[in-house]
Short mmCIF file of N, CA and C in Angstrom, two decimals:
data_model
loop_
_atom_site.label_atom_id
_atom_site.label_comp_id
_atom_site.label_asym_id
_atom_site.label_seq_id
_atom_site.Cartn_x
_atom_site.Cartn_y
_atom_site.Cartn_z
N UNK A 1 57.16 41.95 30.49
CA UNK A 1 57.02 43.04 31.43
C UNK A 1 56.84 44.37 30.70
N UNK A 2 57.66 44.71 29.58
CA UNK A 2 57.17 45.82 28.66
C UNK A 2 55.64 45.69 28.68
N UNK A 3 55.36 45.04 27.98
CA UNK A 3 53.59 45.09 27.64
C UNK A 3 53.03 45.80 28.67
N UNK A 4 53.06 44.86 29.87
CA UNK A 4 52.43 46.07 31.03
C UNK A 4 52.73 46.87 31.73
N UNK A 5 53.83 47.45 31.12
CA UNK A 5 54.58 48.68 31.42
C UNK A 5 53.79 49.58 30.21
N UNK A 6 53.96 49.09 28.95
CA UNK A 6 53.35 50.10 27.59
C UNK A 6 54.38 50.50 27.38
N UNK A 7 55.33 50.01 27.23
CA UNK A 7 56.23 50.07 26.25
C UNK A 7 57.00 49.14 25.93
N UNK A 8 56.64 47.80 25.47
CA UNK A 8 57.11 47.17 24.50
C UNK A 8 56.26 47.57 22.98
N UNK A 9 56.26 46.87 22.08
CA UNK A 9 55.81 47.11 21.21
C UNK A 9 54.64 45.87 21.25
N UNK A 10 53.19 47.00 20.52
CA UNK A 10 51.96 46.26 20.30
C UNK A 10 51.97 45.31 19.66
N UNK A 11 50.40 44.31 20.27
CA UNK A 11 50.63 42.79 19.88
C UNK A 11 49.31 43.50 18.33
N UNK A 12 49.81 42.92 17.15
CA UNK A 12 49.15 43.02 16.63
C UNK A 12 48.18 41.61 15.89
N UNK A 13 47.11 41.70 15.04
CA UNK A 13 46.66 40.65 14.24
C UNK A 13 45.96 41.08 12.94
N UNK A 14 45.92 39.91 11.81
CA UNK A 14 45.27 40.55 11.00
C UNK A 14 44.12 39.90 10.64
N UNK A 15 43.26 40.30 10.59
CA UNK A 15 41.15 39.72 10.45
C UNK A 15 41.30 39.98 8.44
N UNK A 16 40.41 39.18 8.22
CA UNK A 16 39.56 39.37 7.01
C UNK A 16 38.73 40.72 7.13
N UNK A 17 38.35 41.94 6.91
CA UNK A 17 37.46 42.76 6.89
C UNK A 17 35.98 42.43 7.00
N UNK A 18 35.73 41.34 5.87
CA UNK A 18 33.99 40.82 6.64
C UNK A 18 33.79 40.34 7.83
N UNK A 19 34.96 39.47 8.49
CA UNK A 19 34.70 39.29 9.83
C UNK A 19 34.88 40.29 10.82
N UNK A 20 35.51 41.19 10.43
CA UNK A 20 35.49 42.31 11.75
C UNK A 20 34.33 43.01 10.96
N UNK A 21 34.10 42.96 10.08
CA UNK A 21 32.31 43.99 9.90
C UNK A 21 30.98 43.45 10.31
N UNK A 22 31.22 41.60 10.40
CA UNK A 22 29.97 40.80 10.48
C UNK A 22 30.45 40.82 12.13
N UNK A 23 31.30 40.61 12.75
CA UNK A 23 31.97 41.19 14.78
C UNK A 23 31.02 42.48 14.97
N UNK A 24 31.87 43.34 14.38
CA UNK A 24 31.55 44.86 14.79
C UNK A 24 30.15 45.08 14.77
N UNK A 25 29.35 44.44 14.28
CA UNK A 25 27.90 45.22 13.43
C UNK A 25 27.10 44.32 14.54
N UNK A 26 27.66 42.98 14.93
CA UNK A 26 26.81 42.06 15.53
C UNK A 26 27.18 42.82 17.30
N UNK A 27 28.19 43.21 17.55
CA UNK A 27 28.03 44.10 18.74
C UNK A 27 27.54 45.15 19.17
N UNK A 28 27.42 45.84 17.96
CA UNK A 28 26.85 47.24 18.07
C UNK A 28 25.30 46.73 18.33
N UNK A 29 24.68 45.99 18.02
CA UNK A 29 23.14 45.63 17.68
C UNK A 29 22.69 45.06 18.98
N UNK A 30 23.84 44.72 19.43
CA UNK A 30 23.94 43.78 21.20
C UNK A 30 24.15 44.88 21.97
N UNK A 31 24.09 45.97 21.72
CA UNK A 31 24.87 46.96 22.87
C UNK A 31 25.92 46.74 23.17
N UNK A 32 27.05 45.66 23.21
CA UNK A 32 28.10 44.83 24.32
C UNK A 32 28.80 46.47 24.76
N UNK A 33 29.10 46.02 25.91
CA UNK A 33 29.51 47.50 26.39
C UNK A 33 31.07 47.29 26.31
N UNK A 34 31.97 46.02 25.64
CA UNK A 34 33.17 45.87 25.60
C UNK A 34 33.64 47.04 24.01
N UNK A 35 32.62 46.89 23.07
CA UNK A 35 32.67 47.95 22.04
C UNK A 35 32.67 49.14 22.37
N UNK A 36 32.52 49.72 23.56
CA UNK A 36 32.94 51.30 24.13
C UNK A 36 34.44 51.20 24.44
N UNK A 37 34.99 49.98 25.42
CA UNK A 37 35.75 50.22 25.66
C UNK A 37 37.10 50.18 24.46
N UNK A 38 36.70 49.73 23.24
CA UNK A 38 37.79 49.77 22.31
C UNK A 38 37.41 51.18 21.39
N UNK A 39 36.30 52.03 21.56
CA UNK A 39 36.31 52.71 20.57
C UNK A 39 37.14 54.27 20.60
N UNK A 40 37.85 54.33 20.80
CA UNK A 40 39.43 55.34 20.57
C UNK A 40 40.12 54.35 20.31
N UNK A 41 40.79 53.23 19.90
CA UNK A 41 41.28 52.80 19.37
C UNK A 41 41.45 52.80 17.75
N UNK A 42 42.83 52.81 17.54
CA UNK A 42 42.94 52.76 15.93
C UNK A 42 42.80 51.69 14.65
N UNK A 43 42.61 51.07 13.95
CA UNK A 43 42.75 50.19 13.11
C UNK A 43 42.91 50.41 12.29
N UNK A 44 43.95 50.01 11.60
CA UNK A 44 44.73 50.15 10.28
C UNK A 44 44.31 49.57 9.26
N UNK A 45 43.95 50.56 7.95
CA UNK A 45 43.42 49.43 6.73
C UNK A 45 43.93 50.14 6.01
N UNK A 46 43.89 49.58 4.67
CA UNK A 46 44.55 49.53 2.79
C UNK A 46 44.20 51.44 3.02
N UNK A 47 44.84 52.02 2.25
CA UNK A 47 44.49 53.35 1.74
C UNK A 47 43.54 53.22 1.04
N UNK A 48 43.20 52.24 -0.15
CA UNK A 48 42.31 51.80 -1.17
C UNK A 48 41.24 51.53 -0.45
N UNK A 49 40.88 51.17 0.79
CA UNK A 49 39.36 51.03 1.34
C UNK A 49 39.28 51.72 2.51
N UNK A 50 40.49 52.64 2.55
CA UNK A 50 39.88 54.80 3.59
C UNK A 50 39.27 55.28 2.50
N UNK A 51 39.55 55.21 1.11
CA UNK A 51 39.38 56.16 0.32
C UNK A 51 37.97 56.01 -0.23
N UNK A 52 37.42 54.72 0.10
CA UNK A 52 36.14 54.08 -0.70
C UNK A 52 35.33 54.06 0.68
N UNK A 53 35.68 54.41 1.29
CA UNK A 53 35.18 54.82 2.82
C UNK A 53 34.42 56.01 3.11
N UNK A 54 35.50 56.88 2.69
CA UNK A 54 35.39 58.27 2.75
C UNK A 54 34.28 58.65 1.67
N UNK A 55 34.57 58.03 0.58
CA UNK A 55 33.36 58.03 -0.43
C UNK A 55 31.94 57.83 -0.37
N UNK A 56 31.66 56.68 0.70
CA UNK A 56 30.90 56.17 0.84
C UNK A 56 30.07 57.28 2.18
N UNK A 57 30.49 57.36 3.14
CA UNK A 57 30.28 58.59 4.48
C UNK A 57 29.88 59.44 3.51
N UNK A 58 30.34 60.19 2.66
CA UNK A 58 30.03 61.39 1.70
C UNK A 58 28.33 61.07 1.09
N UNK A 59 28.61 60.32 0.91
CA UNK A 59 27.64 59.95 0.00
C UNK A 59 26.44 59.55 1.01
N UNK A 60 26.42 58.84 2.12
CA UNK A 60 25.70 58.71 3.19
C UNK A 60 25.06 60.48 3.71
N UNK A 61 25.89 61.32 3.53
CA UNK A 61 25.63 62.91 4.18
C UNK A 61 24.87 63.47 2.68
N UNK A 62 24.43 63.22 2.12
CA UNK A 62 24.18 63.76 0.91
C UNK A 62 22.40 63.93 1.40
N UNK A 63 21.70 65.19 1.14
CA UNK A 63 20.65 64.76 1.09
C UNK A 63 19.69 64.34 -0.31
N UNK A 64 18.88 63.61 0.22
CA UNK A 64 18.08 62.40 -0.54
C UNK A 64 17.46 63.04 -1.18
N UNK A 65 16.80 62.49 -2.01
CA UNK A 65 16.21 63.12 -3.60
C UNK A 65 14.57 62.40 -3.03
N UNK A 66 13.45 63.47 -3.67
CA UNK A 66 12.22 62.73 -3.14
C UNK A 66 11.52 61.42 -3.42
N UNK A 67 12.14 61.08 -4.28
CA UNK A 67 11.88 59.59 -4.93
C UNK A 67 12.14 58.91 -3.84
N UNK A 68 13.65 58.86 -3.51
CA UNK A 68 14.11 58.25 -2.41
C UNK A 68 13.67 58.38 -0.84
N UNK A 69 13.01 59.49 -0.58
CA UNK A 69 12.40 59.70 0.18
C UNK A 69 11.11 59.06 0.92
N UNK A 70 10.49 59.26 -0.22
CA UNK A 70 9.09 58.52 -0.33
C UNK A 70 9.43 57.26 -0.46
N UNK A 71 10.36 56.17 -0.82
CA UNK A 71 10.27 55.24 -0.71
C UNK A 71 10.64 54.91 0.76
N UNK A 72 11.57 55.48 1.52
CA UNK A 72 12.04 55.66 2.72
C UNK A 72 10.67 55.75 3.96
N UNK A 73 9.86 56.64 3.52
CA UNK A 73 8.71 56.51 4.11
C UNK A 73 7.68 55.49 3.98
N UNK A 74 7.33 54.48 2.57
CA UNK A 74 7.04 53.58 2.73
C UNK A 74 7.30 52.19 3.31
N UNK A 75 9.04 52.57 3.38
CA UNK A 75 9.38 51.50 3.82
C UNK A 75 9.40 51.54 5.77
N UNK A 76 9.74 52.71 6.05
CA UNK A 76 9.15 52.43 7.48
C UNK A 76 7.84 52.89 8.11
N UNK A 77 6.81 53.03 6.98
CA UNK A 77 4.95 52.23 7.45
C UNK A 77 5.47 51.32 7.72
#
């Protein structure tokens, strides 16, 4: 009866990371509209892969060098 009150304490589980990335990536590509309804939700991971995360986003915002560019443009002719 807690549970659906919201206040017992959450049911939790723990996934392998490739399977919630090979899940997540295969829904997003599906549209499933059940991936809206979880996204304010939190998920908890290692500090060691926020931090290689955060690295990675950074590095995603960076702008591209023209080498990279031009290959970017050949590749979507």
């Amino acid at each position: 009866m807690d549970q659906i009150a919201g206040t017992g304490p959450k049911k939790t589980s723990s996934v392998p990371i490739k399977m919630l990335a090979r899940l997540l990536l295969s829904a997003q590509r599906c549209n499933s509209a059940w991936l809206d309804d979880f996204a304010d939700d939190v998920v908890v991971i290692d500090s060691d892969l926020h931090e290689v995360l955060l690295a990675f986003e950074k590095l995603q915002q960076e702008p591209k060098g023209p080498a990279e560019q031009n290959l970017n443009r050949k590749v979507a002719a």
